[in-house]
Every structure is written in structure tokens, then in C-alpha cells.
Amino acid sequence: MKDFMMLFHSEPNPDFNPTPEQIQEEVKAWQEWIGGIGAQGKLKNPGDALGFQGKTMHADGSITDGPYAELKEIVGGYIVVSAENVEEAIALGKGCPVLTSGGKVEVRDIMIFEGM
């Protein structure tokens, strides 16, 4: 088994003002999807949602406000799953709630460095 990180990308929508009911539906969808992966014994780290506050450090030493200043899409969160290969990890990503709103799931293997 190998570990993979799923990063959830979406485009910011300043006009989106969800109702409390819509927020509850979204939370439930995420809980059910992540719970399904956990029920298979494939969830290594349930991850977290990422906030909107932050700064970006650049190679030239400059610091810009906000992690999304230069981007058209945001990384809204992540989880870590265990799978035999990237194809199985992609299969676990199917049904992710971010996909229903036009977002993306990026699946990346986690490299293990021996002796660290």
C-alpha cells in the first residue's frame, strides 16, 4: 500500500452565499464521502479544510498577502488515503463533493524518504 494526498481545487465565487441548509447539505456530503473511504480502511488522515487567511513566501524573499493572490483557483482542503496505486486512489476520489460544483481532485503520491 502507498499513501496518496487528494487536494481539492475549486474556483472562488464571490457571489455564492449559501443558505444554512445548503451548508449543512455540503457538510453531510463531505462526511458521507470521507466516511465511505474510512469504512474501506483506506483513510489515513481525514485532512482539514483550509482557511482563506495566509501569506505566500517567494524565492526572491518577497511576501504577498493571501495564498490565492496569483491564482484563479483555490485549494480548499485535503485528505490522505492509502491505495495500491494511483488508479485505485483516483477511484476513491470519485464521488467527491467538490466535483459536483465544477471543482477538481488532484491525486498525488506521497514520497517516503528512508532515514528521515
Tab-separated table of N, CA and C in Angstrom:
chain	number	residue	atom	x	y	z
A	1	MET	N	0.846	-1.189	0.000
A	1	MET	CA	0.000	0.000	0.000
A	1	MET	C	0.883	1.242	0.000
A	2	LYS	N	0.367	2.259	-0.607
A	2	LYS	CA	1.075	3.526	-0.728
A	2	LYS	C	0.110	4.632	-0.307
A	3	ASP	N	0.660	5.736	0.184
A	3	ASP	CA	-0.183	6.866	0.585
A	3	ASP	C	-0.271	7.889	-0.536
A	4	PHE	N	-1.481	8.455	-0.680
A	4	PHE	CA	-1.750	9.474	-1.684
A	4	PHE	C	-2.487	10.632	-1.020
A	5	MET	N	-2.160	11.836	-1.419
A	5	MET	CA	-2.873	13.017	-0.942
A	5	MET	C	-3.847	13.451	-2.025
A	6	MET	N	-5.068	13.722	-1.606
A	6	MET	CA	-6.057	14.299	-2.505
A	6	MET	C	-6.204	15.765	-2.128
A	7	LEU	N	-5.978	16.637	-3.094
A	7	LEU	CA	-6.138	18.074	-2.905
A	7	LEU	C	-7.394	18.509	-3.642
A	8	PHE	N	-8.210	19.304	-2.981
A	8	PHE	CA	-9.492	19.704	-3.551
A	8	PHE	C	-9.406	21.137	-4.063
A	9	HIS	N	-9.546	21.292	-5.375
A	9	HIS	CA	-9.438	22.589	-6.043
A	9	HIS	C	-10.825	23.079	-6.458
A	10	SER	N	-11.033	24.378	-6.351
A	10	SER	CA	-12.246	24.984	-6.893
A	10	SER	C	-11.948	26.437	-7.221
A	11	GLU	N	-12.823	27.023	-8.010
A	11	GLU	CA	-12.668	28.436	-8.339
A	11	GLU	C	-13.472	29.264	-7.359
A	12	PRO	N	-12.887	30.359	-6.871
A	12	PRO	CA	-13.642	31.196	-5.936
A	12	PRO	C	-14.849	31.822	-6.617
A	13	ASN	N	-15.945	31.914	-5.886
A	13	ASN	CA	-17.169	32.521	-6.402
A	13	ASN	C	-17.667	33.535	-5.378
A	14	PRO	N	-17.315	34.807	-5.564
A	14	PRO	CA	-17.696	35.813	-4.569
A	14	PRO	C	-19.210	36.028	-4.470
A	15	ASP	N	-19.950	35.583	-5.481
A	15	ASP	CA	-21.405	35.754	-5.465
A	15	ASP	C	-22.128	34.610	-4.767
A	16	PHE	N	-21.396	33.569	-4.369
A	16	PHE	CA	-22.021	32.404	-3.741
A	16	PHE	C	-22.241	32.688	-2.264
A	17	ASN	N	-23.489	32.760	-1.878
A	17	ASN	CA	-23.877	32.977	-0.488
A	17	ASN	C	-24.821	31.854	-0.075
A	18	PRO	N	-24.258	30.725	0.382
A	18	PRO	CA	-25.104	29.574	0.677
A	18	PRO	C	-25.993	29.814	1.892
A	19	THR	N	-27.148	29.193	1.845
A	19	THR	CA	-28.055	29.230	2.990
A	19	THR	C	-27.527	28.247	4.035
A	20	PRO	N	-27.978	28.357	5.273
A	20	PRO	CA	-27.568	27.369	6.281
A	20	PRO	C	-27.905	25.934	5.857
A	21	GLU	N	-29.026	25.758	5.168
A	21	GLU	CA	-29.398	24.431	4.707
A	21	GLU	C	-28.415	23.908	3.659
A	22	GLN	N	-27.987	24.783	2.738
A	22	GLN	CA	-27.017	24.383	1.723
A	22	GLN	C	-25.677	24.014	2.364
A	23	ILE	N	-25.293	24.761	3.373
A	23	ILE	CA	-24.041	24.464	4.082
A	23	ILE	C	-24.144	23.091	4.744
A	24	GLN	N	-25.276	22.824	5.402
A	24	GLN	CA	-25.485	21.529	6.057
A	24	GLN	C	-25.447	20.388	5.038
A	25	GLU	N	-26.074	20.578	3.880
A	25	GLU	CA	-26.062	19.563	2.830
A	25	GLU	C	-24.637	19.297	2.356
A	26	GLU	N	-23.862	20.358	2.197
A	26	GLU	CA	-22.471	20.227	1.747
A	26	GLU	C	-21.640	19.477	2.792
A	27	VAL	N	-21.788	19.848	4.044
A	27	VAL	CA	-21.060	19.175	5.123
A	27	VAL	C	-21.428	17.695	5.157
A	28	LYS	N	-22.710	17.388	5.038
A	28	LYS	CA	-23.165	15.996	5.053
A	28	LYS	C	-22.573	15.213	3.887
A	29	ALA	N	-22.537	15.820	2.704
A	29	ALA	CA	-21.974	15.150	1.529
A	29	ALA	C	-20.498	14.820	1.761
A	30	TRP	N	-19.746	15.758	2.318
A	30	TRP	CA	-18.327	15.512	2.603
A	30	TRP	C	-18.173	14.421	3.652
A	31	GLN	N	-18.973	14.476	4.712
A	31	GLN	CA	-18.882	13.459	5.763
A	31	GLN	C	-19.182	12.073	5.213
A	32	GLU	N	-20.193	11.970	4.372
A	32	GLU	CA	-20.555	10.667	3.805
A	32	GLU	C	-19.471	10.147	2.867
A	33	TRP	N	-18.929	11.025	2.032
A	33	TRP	CA	-17.891	10.605	1.087
A	33	TRP	C	-16.632	10.164	1.834
A	34	ILE	N	-16.157	10.992	2.769
A	34	ILE	CA	-14.954	10.649	3.537
A	34	ILE	C	-15.222	9.421	4.412
A	35	GLY	N	-16.417	9.335	4.988
A	35	GLY	CA	-16.783	8.173	5.790
A	35	GLY	C	-16.755	6.887	4.982
A	36	GLY	N	-17.161	6.963	3.709
A	36	GLY	CA	-17.121	5.794	2.835
A	36	GLY	C	-15.708	5.303	2.594
A	37	ILE	N	-14.781	6.236	2.448
A	37	ILE	CA	-13.369	5.862	2.277
A	37	ILE	C	-12.855	5.254	3.582
A	38	GLY	N	-13.229	5.859	4.705
A	38	GLY	CA	-12.823	5.331	6.009
A	38	GLY	C	-13.366	3.931	6.251
A	39	ALA	N	-14.603	3.679	5.828
A	39	ALA	CA	-15.224	2.367	6.019
A	39	ALA	C	-14.473	1.274	5.256
A	40	GLN	N	-13.755	1.666	4.195
A	40	GLN	CA	-12.958	0.715	3.424
A	40	GLN	C	-11.570	0.506	4.033
A	41	GLY	N	-11.272	1.260	5.102
A	41	GLY	CA	-9.953	1.179	5.724
A	41	GLY	C	-8.875	1.873	4.916
A	42	LYS	N	-9.277	2.801	4.045
A	42	LYS	CA	-8.327	3.473	3.147
A	42	LYS	C	-7.983	4.900	3.578
A	43	LEU	N	-8.645	5.422	4.604
A	43	LEU	CA	-8.417	6.804	5.030
A	43	LEU	C	-7.269	6.849	6.022
A	44	LYS	N	-6.174	7.500	5.658
A	44	LYS	CA	-5.006	7.620	6.527
A	44	LYS	C	-5.096	8.861	7.401
A	45	ASN	N	-5.599	9.944	6.812
A	45	ASN	CA	-5.681	11.223	7.512
A	45	ASN	C	-6.920	11.912	6.984
A	46	PRO	N	-7.879	12.229	7.858
A	46	PRO	CA	-9.112	12.843	7.370
A	46	PRO	C	-8.908	14.254	6.849
A	47	GLY	N	-7.698	14.799	6.995
A	47	GLY	CA	-7.401	16.106	6.437
A	47	GLY	C	-8.139	17.220	7.134
A	48	ASP	N	-8.124	18.355	6.497
A	48	ASP	CA	-8.752	19.550	7.016
A	48	ASP	C	-9.145	20.439	5.858
A	49	ALA	N	-10.105	21.299	6.132
A	49	ALA	CA	-10.414	22.368	5.181
A	49	ALA	C	-9.381	23.468	5.419
A	50	LEU	N	-9.013	24.154	4.375
A	50	LEU	CA	-8.044	25.237	4.500
A	50	LEU	C	-8.777	26.565	4.518
A	51	GLY	N	-8.312	27.470	5.373
A	51	GLY	CA	-8.932	28.784	5.502
A	51	GLY	C	-8.508	29.728	4.390
A	52	PHE	N	-8.949	30.956	4.505
A	52	PHE	CA	-8.675	31.961	3.475
A	52	PHE	C	-7.588	32.941	3.890
A	53	GLN	N	-7.064	32.791	5.081
A	53	GLN	CA	-6.052	33.703	5.589
A	53	GLN	C	-4.676	33.088	5.369
A	54	GLY	N	-3.721	33.888	4.982
A	54	GLY	CA	-2.378	33.376	4.800
A	54	GLY	C	-1.517	34.336	4.009
A	55	LYS	N	-0.286	33.946	3.820
A	55	LYS	CA	0.674	34.718	3.044
A	55	LYS	C	1.490	33.736	2.224
A	56	THR	N	2.088	34.233	1.141
A	56	THR	CA	2.908	33.407	0.276
A	56	THR	C	4.326	33.946	0.281
A	57	MET	N	5.306	33.071	0.573
A	57	MET	CA	6.716	33.454	0.521
A	57	MET	C	7.267	33.069	-0.839
A	58	HIS	N	8.003	33.985	-1.463
A	58	HIS	CA	8.565	33.756	-2.788
A	58	HIS	C	10.074	33.581	-2.696
A	59	ALA	N	10.656	32.960	-3.712
A	59	ALA	CA	12.094	32.690	-3.732
A	59	ALA	C	12.931	33.959	-3.624
A	60	ASP	N	12.397	35.076	-4.114
A	60	ASP	CA	13.164	36.325	-4.066
A	60	ASP	C	13.079	37.010	-2.702
A	61	GLY	N	12.408	36.378	-1.747
A	61	GLY	CA	12.291	36.938	-0.401
A	61	GLY	C	11.048	37.781	-0.188
A	62	SER	N	10.302	38.053	-1.255
A	62	SER	CA	9.096	38.861	-1.095
A	62	SER	C	7.980	38.010	-0.499
A	63	ILE	N	7.060	38.700	0.153
A	63	ILE	CA	5.904	38.047	0.761
A	63	ILE	C	4.663	38.780	0.283
A	64	THR	N	3.700	38.014	-0.219
A	64	THR	CA	2.452	38.619	-0.680
A	64	THR	C	1.311	38.166	0.217
A	65	ASP	N	0.300	39.008	0.310
A	65	ASP	CA	-0.865	38.680	1.124
A	65	ASP	C	-1.688	37.609	0.450
A	66	GLY	N	-2.200	36.723	1.262
A	66	GLY	CA	-3.146	35.717	0.794
A	66	GLY	C	-2.516	34.624	-0.020
A	67	PRO	N	-2.962	33.414	0.202
A	67	PRO	CA	-2.415	32.305	-0.576
A	67	PRO	C	-2.934	32.255	-1.998
A	68	TYR	N	-3.957	33.067	-2.328
A	68	TYR	CA	-4.575	32.948	-3.652
A	68	TYR	C	-4.372	34.187	-4.511
A	69	ALA	N	-3.472	35.045	-4.130
A	69	ALA	CA	-3.301	36.311	-4.834
A	69	ALA	C	-3.024	36.135	-6.321
A	70	GLU	N	-2.282	35.107	-6.685
A	70	GLU	CA	-1.908	34.927	-8.088
A	70	GLU	C	-2.710	33.831	-8.784
A	71	LEU	N	-3.635	33.203	-8.084
A	71	LEU	CA	-4.309	32.028	-8.628
A	71	LEU	C	-5.755	32.302	-9.003
A	72	LYS	N	-6.245	31.544	-9.986
A	72	LYS	CA	-7.652	31.615	-10.351
A	72	LYS	C	-8.443	30.531	-9.649
A	73	GLU	N	-7.754	29.587	-9.027
A	73	GLU	CA	-8.452	28.547	-8.281
A	73	GLU	C	-7.806	28.422	-6.903
A	74	ILE	N	-8.559	27.866	-5.981
A	74	ILE	CA	-8.065	27.708	-4.627
A	74	ILE	C	-7.956	26.223	-4.278
A	75	VAL	N	-7.068	25.924	-3.359
A	75	VAL	CA	-7.004	24.593	-2.767
A	75	VAL	C	-7.779	24.700	-1.466
A	76	GLY	N	-8.916	24.027	-1.411
A	76	GLY	CA	-9.802	24.187	-0.270
A	76	GLY	C	-9.591	23.192	0.848
A	77	GLY	N	-8.845	22.119	0.592
A	77	GLY	CA	-8.612	21.125	1.621
A	77	GLY	C	-7.916	19.905	1.058
A	78	TYR	N	-7.764	18.907	1.912
A	78	TYR	CA	-7.055	17.705	1.513
A	78	TYR	C	-7.429	16.542	2.427
A	79	ILE	N	-7.166	15.330	1.954
A	79	ILE	CA	-7.166	14.131	2.780
A	79	ILE	C	-6.007	13.264	2.304
A	80	VAL	N	-5.619	12.298	3.123
A	80	VAL	CA	-4.605	11.330	2.740
A	80	VAL	C	-5.257	9.952	2.782
A	81	VAL	N	-5.091	9.217	1.681
A	81	VAL	CA	-5.661	7.875	1.573
A	81	VAL	C	-4.546	6.871	1.310
A	82	SER	N	-4.862	5.618	1.554
A	82	SER	CA	-3.944	4.525	1.277
A	82	SER	C	-4.531	3.705	0.139
A	83	ALA	N	-3.721	3.417	-0.862
A	83	ALA	CA	-4.195	2.663	-2.024
A	83	ALA	C	-3.030	1.875	-2.613
A	84	GLU	N	-3.364	0.864	-3.402
A	84	GLU	CA	-2.337	0.042	-4.051
A	84	GLU	C	-1.572	0.841	-5.111
A	85	ASN	N	-2.285	1.741	-5.815
A	85	ASN	CA	-1.663	2.512	-6.889
A	85	ASN	C	-2.509	3.765	-7.149
A	86	VAL	N	-2.039	4.591	-8.067
A	86	VAL	CA	-2.724	5.857	-8.335
A	86	VAL	C	-4.114	5.617	-8.929
A	87	GLU	N	-4.276	4.549	-9.689
A	87	GLU	CA	-5.588	4.266	-10.257
A	87	GLU	C	-6.618	3.976	-9.162
A	88	GLU	N	-6.208	3.226	-8.133
A	88	GLU	CA	-7.116	2.963	-7.021
A	88	GLU	C	-7.402	4.251	-6.246
A	89	ALA	N	-6.391	5.085	-6.078
A	89	ALA	CA	-6.593	6.362	-5.390
A	89	ALA	C	-7.574	7.247	-6.164
A	90	ILE	N	-7.449	7.270	-7.486
A	90	ILE	CA	-8.384	8.027	-8.327
A	90	ILE	C	-9.797	7.484	-8.157
A	91	ALA	N	-9.928	6.172	-8.102
A	91	ALA	CA	-11.246	5.558	-7.917
A	91	ALA	C	-11.860	5.993	-6.583
A	92	LEU	N	-11.033	6.125	-5.548
A	92	LEU	CA	-11.533	6.602	-4.255
A	92	LEU	C	-12.019	8.052	-4.352
A	93	GLY	N	-11.435	8.817	-5.266
A	93	GLY	CA	-11.810	10.217	-5.436
A	93	GLY	C	-13.153	10.418	-6.110
A	94	LYS	N	-13.641	9.399	-6.789
A	94	LYS	CA	-14.943	9.521	-7.459
A	94	LYS	C	-16.024	9.761	-6.417
A	95	GLY	N	-16.919	10.654	-6.722
A	95	GLY	CA	-17.990	10.993	-5.785
A	95	GLY	C	-17.629	12.115	-4.838
A	96	CYS	N	-16.421	12.657	-4.946
A	96	CYS	CA	-16.020	13.769	-4.074
A	96	CYS	C	-16.957	14.959	-4.308
A	97	PRO	N	-17.475	15.552	-3.237
A	97	PRO	CA	-18.417	16.673	-3.389
A	97	PRO	C	-17.884	17.868	-4.173
A	98	VAL	N	-16.578	18.090	-4.190
A	98	VAL	CA	-16.052	19.238	-4.931
A	98	VAL	C	-16.311	19.084	-6.429
A	99	LEU	N	-16.454	17.845	-6.899
A	99	LEU	CA	-16.693	17.606	-8.320
A	99	LEU	C	-18.082	18.063	-8.749
A	100	THR	N	-19.050	18.044	-7.833
A	100	THR	CA	-20.415	18.444	-8.188
A	100	THR	C	-20.536	19.941	-8.439
A	101	SER	N	-19.558	20.710	-7.954
A	101	SER	CA	-19.607	22.155	-8.175
A	101	SER	C	-18.553	22.617	-9.177
A	102	GLY	N	-18.062	21.681	-9.995
A	102	GLY	CA	-17.104	22.049	-11.045
A	102	GLY	C	-15.660	22.055	-10.598
A	103	GLY	N	-15.385	21.598	-9.387
A	103	GLY	CA	-14.016	21.575	-8.886
A	103	GLY	C	-13.248	20.368	-9.385
A	104	LYS	N	-12.051	20.184	-8.840
A	104	LYS	CA	-11.171	19.089	-9.238
A	104	LYS	C	-10.599	18.415	-8.001
A	105	VAL	N	-10.228	17.153	-8.177
A	105	VAL	CA	-9.493	16.418	-7.158
A	105	VAL	C	-8.133	16.072	-7.753
A	106	GLU	N	-7.088	16.613	-7.155
A	106	GLU	CA	-5.725	16.294	-7.584
A	106	GLU	C	-5.216	15.177	-6.681
A	107	VAL	N	-4.736	14.088	-7.273
A	107	VAL	CA	-4.225	12.950	-6.509
A	107	VAL	C	-2.723	12.885	-6.711
A	108	ARG	N	-1.982	12.929	-5.590
A	108	ARG	CA	-0.516	12.908	-5.653
A	108	ARG	C	0.016	11.839	-4.714
A	109	ASP	N	1.005	11.088	-5.165
A	109	ASP	CA	1.619	10.120	-4.262
A	109	ASP	C	2.493	10.851	-3.256
A	110	ILE	N	2.624	10.255	-2.092
A	110	ILE	CA	3.469	10.821	-1.035
A	110	ILE	C	4.755	10.031	-1.028
A	111	MET	N	5.858	10.735	-1.244
A	111	MET	CA	7.154	10.077	-1.299
A	111	MET	C	7.699	9.888	0.117
A	112	ILE	N	8.224	8.727	0.386
A	112	ILE	CA	8.824	8.416	1.673
A	112	ILE	C	10.337	8.397	1.485
A	113	PHE	N	11.020	9.191	2.281
A	113	PHE	CA	12.472	9.219	2.236
A	113	PHE	C	13.010	8.402	3.414
A	114	GLU	N	13.726	7.347	3.104
A	114	GLU	CA	14.264	6.471	4.135
A	114	GLU	C	15.283	7.236	4.978
A	115	GLY	N	15.295	6.951	6.265
A	115	GLY	CA	16.284	7.542	7.158
A	115	GLY	C	15.931	8.944	7.630
A	116	MET	N	14.749	9.442	7.298
A	116	MET	CA	14.404	10.795	7.726
A	116	MET	C	13.451	10.727	8.879
